[in-house]
Tab-separated table of C-alpha atoms in Angstrom:
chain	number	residue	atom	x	y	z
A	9	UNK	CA	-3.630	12.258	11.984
A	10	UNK	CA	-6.205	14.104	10.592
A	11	UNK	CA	-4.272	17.269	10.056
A	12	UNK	CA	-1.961	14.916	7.005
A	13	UNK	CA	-4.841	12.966	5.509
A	14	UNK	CA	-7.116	17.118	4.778
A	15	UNK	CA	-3.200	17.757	3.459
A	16	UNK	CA	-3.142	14.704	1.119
A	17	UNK	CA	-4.634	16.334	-1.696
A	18	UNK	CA	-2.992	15.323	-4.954
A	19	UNK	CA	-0.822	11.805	-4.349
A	20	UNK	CA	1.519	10.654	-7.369
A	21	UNK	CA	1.656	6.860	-7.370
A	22	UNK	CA	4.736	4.961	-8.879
A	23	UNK	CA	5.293	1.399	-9.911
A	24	UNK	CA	9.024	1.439	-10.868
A	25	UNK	CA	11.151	-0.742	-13.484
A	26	UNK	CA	15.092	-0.896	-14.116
A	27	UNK	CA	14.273	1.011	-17.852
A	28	UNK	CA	10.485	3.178	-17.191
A	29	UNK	CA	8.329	3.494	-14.464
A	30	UNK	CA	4.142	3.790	-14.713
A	31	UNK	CA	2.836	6.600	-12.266
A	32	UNK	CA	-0.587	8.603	-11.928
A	33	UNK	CA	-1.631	11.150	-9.669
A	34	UNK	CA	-5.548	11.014	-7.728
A	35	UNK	CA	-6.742	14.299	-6.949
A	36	UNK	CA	-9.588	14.679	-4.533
A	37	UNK	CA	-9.421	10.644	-4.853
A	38	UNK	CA	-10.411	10.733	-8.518
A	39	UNK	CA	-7.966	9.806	-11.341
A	40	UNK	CA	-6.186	12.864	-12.410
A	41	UNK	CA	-3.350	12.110	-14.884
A	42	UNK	CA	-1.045	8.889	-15.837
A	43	UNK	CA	1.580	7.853	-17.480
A	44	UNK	CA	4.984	6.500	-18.236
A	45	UNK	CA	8.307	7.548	-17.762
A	46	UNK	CA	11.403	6.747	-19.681
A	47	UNK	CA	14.951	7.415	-18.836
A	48	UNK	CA	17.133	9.549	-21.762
A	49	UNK	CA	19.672	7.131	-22.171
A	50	UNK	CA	18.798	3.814	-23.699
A	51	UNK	CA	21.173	1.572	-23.520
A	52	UNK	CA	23.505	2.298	-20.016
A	53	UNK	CA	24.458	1.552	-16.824
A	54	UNK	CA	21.134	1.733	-14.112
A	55	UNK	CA	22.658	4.030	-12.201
A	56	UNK	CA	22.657	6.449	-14.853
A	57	UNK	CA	18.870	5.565	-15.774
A	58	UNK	CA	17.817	5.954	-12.329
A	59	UNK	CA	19.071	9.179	-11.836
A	60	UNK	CA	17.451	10.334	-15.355
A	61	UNK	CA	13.796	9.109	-14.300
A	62	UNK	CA	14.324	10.708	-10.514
A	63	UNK	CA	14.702	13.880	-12.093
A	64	UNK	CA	11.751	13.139	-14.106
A	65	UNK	CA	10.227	12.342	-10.959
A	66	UNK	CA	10.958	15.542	-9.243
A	67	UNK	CA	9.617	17.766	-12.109
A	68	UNK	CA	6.622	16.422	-11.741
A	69	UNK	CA	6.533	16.658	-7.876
A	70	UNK	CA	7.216	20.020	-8.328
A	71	UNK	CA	4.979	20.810	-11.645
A	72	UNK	CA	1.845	18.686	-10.046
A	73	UNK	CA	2.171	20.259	-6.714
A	74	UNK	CA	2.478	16.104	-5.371
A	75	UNK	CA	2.425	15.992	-1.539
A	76	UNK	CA	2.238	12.661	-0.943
A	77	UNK	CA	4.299	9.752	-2.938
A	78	UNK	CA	3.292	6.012	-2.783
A	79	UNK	CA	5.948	3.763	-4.230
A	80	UNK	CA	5.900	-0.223	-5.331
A	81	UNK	CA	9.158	-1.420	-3.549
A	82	UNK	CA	10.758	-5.336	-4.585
A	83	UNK	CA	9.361	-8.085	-2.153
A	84	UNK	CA	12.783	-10.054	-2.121
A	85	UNK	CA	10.555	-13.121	-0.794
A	86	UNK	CA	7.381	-13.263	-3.829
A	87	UNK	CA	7.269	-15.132	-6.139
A	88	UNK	CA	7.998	-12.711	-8.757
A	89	UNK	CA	10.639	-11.275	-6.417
A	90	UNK	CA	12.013	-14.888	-7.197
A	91	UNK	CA	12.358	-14.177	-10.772
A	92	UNK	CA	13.888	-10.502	-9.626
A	93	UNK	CA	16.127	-12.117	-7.616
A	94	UNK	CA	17.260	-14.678	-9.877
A	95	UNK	CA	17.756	-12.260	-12.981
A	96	UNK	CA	19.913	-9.790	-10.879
A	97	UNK	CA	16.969	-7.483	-11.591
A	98	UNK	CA	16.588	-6.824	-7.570
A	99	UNK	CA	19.518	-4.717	-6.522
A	100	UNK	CA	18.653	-2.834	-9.473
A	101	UNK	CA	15.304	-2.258	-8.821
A	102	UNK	CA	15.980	-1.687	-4.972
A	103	UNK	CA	18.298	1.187	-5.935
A	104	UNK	CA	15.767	3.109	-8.491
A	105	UNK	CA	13.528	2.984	-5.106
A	106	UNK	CA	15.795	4.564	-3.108
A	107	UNK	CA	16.758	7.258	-5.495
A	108	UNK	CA	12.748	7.688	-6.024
A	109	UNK	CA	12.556	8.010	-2.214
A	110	UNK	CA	15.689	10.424	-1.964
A	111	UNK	CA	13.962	12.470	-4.446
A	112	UNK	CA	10.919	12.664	-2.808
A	113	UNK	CA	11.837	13.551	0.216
A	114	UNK	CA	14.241	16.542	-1.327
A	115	UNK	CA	11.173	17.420	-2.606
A	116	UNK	CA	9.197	17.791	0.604
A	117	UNK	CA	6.654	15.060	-0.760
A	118	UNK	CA	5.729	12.666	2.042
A	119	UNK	CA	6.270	8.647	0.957
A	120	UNK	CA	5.180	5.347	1.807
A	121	UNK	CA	6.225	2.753	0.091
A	122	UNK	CA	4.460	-0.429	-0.349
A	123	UNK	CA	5.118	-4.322	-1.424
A	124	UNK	CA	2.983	-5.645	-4.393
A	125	UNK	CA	1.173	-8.352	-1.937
A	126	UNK	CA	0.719	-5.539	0.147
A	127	UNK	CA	-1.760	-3.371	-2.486
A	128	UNK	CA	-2.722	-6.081	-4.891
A	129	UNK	CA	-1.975	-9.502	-3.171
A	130	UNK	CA	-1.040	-12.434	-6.013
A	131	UNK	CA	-3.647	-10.435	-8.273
A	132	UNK	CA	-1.668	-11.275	-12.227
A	133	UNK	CA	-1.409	-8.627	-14.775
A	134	UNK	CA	-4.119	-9.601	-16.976
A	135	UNK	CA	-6.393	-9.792	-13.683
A	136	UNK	CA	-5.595	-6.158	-12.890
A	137	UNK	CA	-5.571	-5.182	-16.415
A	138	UNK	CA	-9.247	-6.106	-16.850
A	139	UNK	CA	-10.314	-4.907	-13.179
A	140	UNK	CA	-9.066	-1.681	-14.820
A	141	UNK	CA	-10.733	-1.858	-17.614
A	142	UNK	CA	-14.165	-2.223	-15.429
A	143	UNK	CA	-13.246	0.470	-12.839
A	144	UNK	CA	-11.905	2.922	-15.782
A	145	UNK	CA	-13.842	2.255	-18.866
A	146	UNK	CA	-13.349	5.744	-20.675
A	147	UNK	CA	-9.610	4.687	-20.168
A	148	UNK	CA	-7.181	3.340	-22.910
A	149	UNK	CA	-6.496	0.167	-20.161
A	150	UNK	CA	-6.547	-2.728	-22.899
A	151	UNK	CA	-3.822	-0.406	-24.815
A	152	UNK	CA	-1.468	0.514	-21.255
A	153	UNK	CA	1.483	-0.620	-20.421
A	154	UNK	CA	1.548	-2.643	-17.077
A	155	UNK	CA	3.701	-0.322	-15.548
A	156	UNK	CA	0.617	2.457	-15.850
A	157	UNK	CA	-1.921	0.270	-15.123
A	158	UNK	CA	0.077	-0.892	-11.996
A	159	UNK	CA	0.875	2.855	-11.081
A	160	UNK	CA	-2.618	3.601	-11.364
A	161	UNK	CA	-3.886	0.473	-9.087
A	162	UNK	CA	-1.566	1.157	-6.421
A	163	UNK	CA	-2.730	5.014	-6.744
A	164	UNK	CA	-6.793	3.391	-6.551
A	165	UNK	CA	-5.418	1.070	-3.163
A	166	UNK	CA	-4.054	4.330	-1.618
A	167	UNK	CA	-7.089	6.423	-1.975
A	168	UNK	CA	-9.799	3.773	-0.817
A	169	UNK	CA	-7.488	1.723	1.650
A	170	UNK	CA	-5.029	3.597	2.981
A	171	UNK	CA	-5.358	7.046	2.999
A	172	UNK	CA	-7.754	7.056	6.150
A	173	UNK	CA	-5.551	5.634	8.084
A	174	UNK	CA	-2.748	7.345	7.786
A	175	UNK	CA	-0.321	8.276	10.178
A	176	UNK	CA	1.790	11.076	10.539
A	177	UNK	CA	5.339	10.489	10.453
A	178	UNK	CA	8.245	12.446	11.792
């Protein structure tokens, strides 16, 4: 175990959509970078968008030197997997997560992928957006999209709750 957490140097951390995706990257456990990722096309079939922001995705794996990936996957049973489900948002969603994963692990980046309970519990978005705001306060939060500021919190969960207690995986 201890071998993968002194290896776990620069994790990217992604809250996904079905049209962008927040991320940011901790290195040494301190905010590094952050942003938000948009697919080329505009208007077209997911499939087509997901593929655009994976190879997005992998560019920066490979341009950040990202060795460890921590993904937001769909709960299918919160409540705001409710409103997923009901909107035909959650296959969608479910599928950009797997091509994110595929990606990942073409690009030799470790993953773990985590449910939004899970890192933030019922927390809303204003909640985390101001929690930001406190833990960040050089940071543009009040301006962010949620998607950042999500990618971002699940990147703060990793580094001060999970990341000692990793496990490595084979």
């Amino acid at each position: 175990m201890k071998e993968l957490v002194d290896k776990v140097k620069r994790p990217l951390s992604i809250d996904p959509s079905i049209n962008n995706l927040g991320w940011a990257i901790h290195h040494d456990k301190k905010l590094y970078q952050y942003g938000i990722l948009h697919p080329f096309t505009k208007h077209g079939e997911y499939q087509v968008k997901s593929f655009e922001l994976t190879e997005k995705i992998k560019k920066k794996i490979i341009k950040e030197m990202i060795d460890f990936v921590v993904i937001e996957t769909p709960d299918h049973w919160s409540i705001g997997g409710f409103a997923a489900r009901e909107s035909g948002a959650l296959p969608k969603l479910s599928f950009i997560c797997g091509m994110i994963c595929w990606c990942c692990y073409e690009s030799n980046a470790q993953v773990l992928t985590v449910i939004p309970r899970r890192w933030k519990g019922q927390m809303p978005k204003e909640v985390m957006r101001n929690r930001m705001i406190v833990d960040f306060p050089d940071e543009p939060i009040a301006d962010m999209d949620n998607n950042i500021i999500d990618g971002i919190g699940i990147g703060v969960w990793f580094v001060t709750k999970r990341l000692d207690k990793l496990e490595v995986s084979k």
